[in-house]
Amino acid sequence: MRVREALASGCLAGVVLLCTCGIASAASSASPPLAADTQALPKFQNNVTLRWVGAGNWELYVENTNLTKFINRFDWVPPAGLTIRSITGSAGGRCKVASGNIHCSTSIAPLPCNTCPGGGMTVDFVGSGFDSKWMTTDYGGYWIAYGWQPGSLSVTAVSSFGDVPLCVKGQVTTKVKPCAKL
């Protein structure tokens, strides 16, 4: 049950105490939250997954969740505490490290349908930070890993299906008037 509570509050690997302390200190210095109707909504949301593979190796996965736009370039800023040392590989595009961030050129496809997963890109890199610690106990011990956030993704260039318009509801694609169905 405690693991579920930790996950629900955004904390990973049982670091409820650390997250609680962080929230308390942030709350005392943060400005009041914006009202929901005054916040700008993002143009579209993308799925970003950050995985620790082991021995300083990390994997970043970016999935396009837009129905009509390709992601052509993006910048990813790692979460505080994680330092990128080098990129070891990428599938789906070309990436480089600049100013401690990952910059990628790609062509991640949009969703093929409303219930389908979008195209994605994987970036493997070596990083430091968030090191696990061995906690010794009377019965041996255990590893404790501190939680992290997935970082911040900024899509800097997109493109669309410029040559074929989307079909409107009930429209049938023909050679004379083609359209793309989602």
XYZ file of C-alpha atoms in Angstrom:
182
model
C 0.000 0.000 0.000
C 2.844 2.407 0.767
C 4.301 1.831 -2.692
C 0.958 2.776 -4.277
C 0.785 5.908 -2.139
C 4.355 6.825 -3.108
C 3.605 6.317 -6.793
C 0.365 8.299 -6.559
C 2.172 11.255 -5.043
C 4.853 11.222 -7.757
C 7.479 9.612 -5.552
C 9.280 6.491 -6.686
C 11.037 3.719 -4.764
C 9.673 4.600 -1.328
C 11.105 8.087 -0.939
C 7.950 9.553 0.533
C 9.909 11.405 3.206
C 12.140 13.098 0.638
C 9.180 14.096 -1.521
C 7.245 15.399 1.472
C 10.214 17.506 2.559
C 10.652 18.789 -0.997
C 6.998 19.757 -1.261
C 7.072 21.554 2.076
C 10.161 23.568 1.166
C 8.833 24.335 -2.324
C 5.469 25.413 -0.955
C 7.015 27.996 1.326
C 8.934 29.654 -1.523
C 6.522 29.126 -4.442
C 4.094 31.677 -5.762
C 0.361 30.856 -5.624
C -0.863 28.491 -8.358
C -2.521 29.877 -11.481
C -6.226 29.405 -11.932
C -7.044 26.610 -14.398
C -8.773 28.962 -16.845
C -5.709 31.262 -17.078
C -3.189 28.538 -17.983
C -2.298 27.963 -21.618
C -2.893 24.434 -22.831
C -0.078 22.699 -24.734
C -0.610 22.267 -28.475
C -0.248 18.521 -27.960
C 1.192 16.296 -25.303
C 3.899 13.711 -25.949
C 4.838 10.691 -23.889
C 8.331 10.816 -22.426
C 9.828 7.852 -20.590
C 13.172 7.931 -18.798
C 14.600 4.556 -17.745
C 17.721 3.732 -15.762
C 19.275 0.729 -17.512
C 22.135 0.270 -15.025
C 25.803 1.153 -14.534
C 25.263 4.798 -15.502
C 23.334 3.905 -18.671
C 19.991 5.557 -19.344
C 17.288 5.322 -22.010
C 15.021 8.154 -23.118
C 11.930 7.311 -25.171
C 9.836 10.014 -26.846
C 6.461 9.079 -28.358
C 4.473 11.359 -30.654
C 0.818 11.544 -29.561
C -0.373 14.078 -32.143
C -2.798 12.951 -34.854
C -1.514 15.154 -37.676
C 2.011 16.393 -36.963
C 5.423 14.754 -37.312
C 8.036 15.703 -34.705
C 11.095 16.906 -36.639
C 13.233 18.310 -33.813
C 13.118 18.315 -30.052
C 15.205 19.346 -27.070
C 15.154 17.354 -23.849
C 16.333 18.859 -20.562
C 17.215 16.197 -17.974
C 15.709 16.389 -14.492
C 17.697 18.191 -11.794
C 20.379 15.868 -10.463
C 21.019 13.974 -13.720
C 24.052 14.949 -15.806
C 24.391 13.674 -19.371
C 27.936 12.500 -20.160
C 27.515 11.167 -23.704
C 25.026 9.701 -26.155
C 25.749 6.038 -26.939
C 23.054 5.481 -29.561
C 19.693 6.478 -30.962
C 17.001 4.740 -32.961
C 14.821 6.951 -35.142
C 16.977 10.049 -35.527
C 20.265 11.811 -34.774
C 21.070 13.375 -31.416
C 23.823 15.371 -29.770
C 24.547 16.768 -26.320
C 24.671 20.556 -26.138
C 24.699 22.646 -22.963
C 23.897 19.548 -20.902
C 20.710 18.821 -22.879
C 19.866 16.365 -25.655
C 18.992 17.882 -29.068
C 17.537 15.539 -31.702
C 16.634 15.742 -35.391
C 14.103 13.115 -36.354
C 10.826 12.400 -38.099
C 8.594 10.795 -35.468
C 5.304 9.826 -37.097
C 1.931 10.877 -35.684
C -0.705 8.471 -34.391
C -2.091 6.269 -37.179
C -5.494 6.161 -35.406
C -7.169 7.522 -32.262
C -6.434 4.390 -30.222
C -3.031 3.450 -31.688
C 0.389 4.286 -30.241
C 2.309 6.979 -32.051
C 5.762 6.734 -33.542
C 8.682 6.922 -31.162
C 12.390 7.513 -30.815
C 14.832 5.982 -28.343
C 18.012 7.717 -27.161
C 20.592 5.787 -25.116
C 23.023 7.826 -23.057
C 25.507 7.689 -20.205
C 24.665 9.897 -17.267
C 25.497 10.406 -13.640
C 23.336 11.227 -10.678
C 20.535 9.469 -8.854
C 22.965 6.794 -7.672
C 21.397 4.007 -5.634
C 22.722 3.384 -2.113
C 23.178 0.095 -0.262
C 21.416 0.179 3.093
C 22.871 -2.353 5.560
C 20.427 -4.096 7.894
C 20.557 -6.937 10.446
C 19.301 -9.339 7.780
C 21.698 -8.229 5.022
C 20.514 -5.080 3.321
C 18.787 -3.593 0.331
C 19.307 -1.048 -2.396
C 17.411 2.230 -2.223
C 16.893 4.199 -5.415
C 15.692 7.758 -5.251
C 12.910 8.810 -7.609
C 13.188 11.160 -10.526
C 10.996 12.962 -13.012
C 11.260 12.371 -16.786
C 12.752 15.787 -17.521
C 11.344 18.424 -19.847
C 10.639 17.926 -23.552
C 10.371 20.849 -25.944
C 9.308 20.111 -29.526
C 11.043 22.746 -31.643
C 9.930 21.740 -35.169
C 6.951 19.838 -36.586
C 5.578 19.085 -40.048
C 2.299 17.688 -41.327
C 0.803 15.693 -44.166
C 1.056 18.567 -46.619
C 0.198 16.605 -49.734
C -2.965 14.752 -48.611
C -5.684 16.440 -46.506
C -7.512 14.541 -43.773
C -10.859 12.964 -44.681
C -13.892 14.615 -43.145
C -16.478 12.359 -41.526
C -18.164 10.229 -44.198
C -15.781 11.290 -46.998
C -14.403 8.507 -49.217
C -10.909 8.843 -50.657
C -10.694 8.710 -54.474
C -7.955 9.189 -57.072
C -9.470 12.524 -58.034
C -9.933 13.747 -54.452
C -7.655 11.765 -52.089
C -7.745 12.145 -48.320
C -6.081 10.441 -45.351
C -8.199 8.561 -42.811
C -7.152 8.459 -39.164
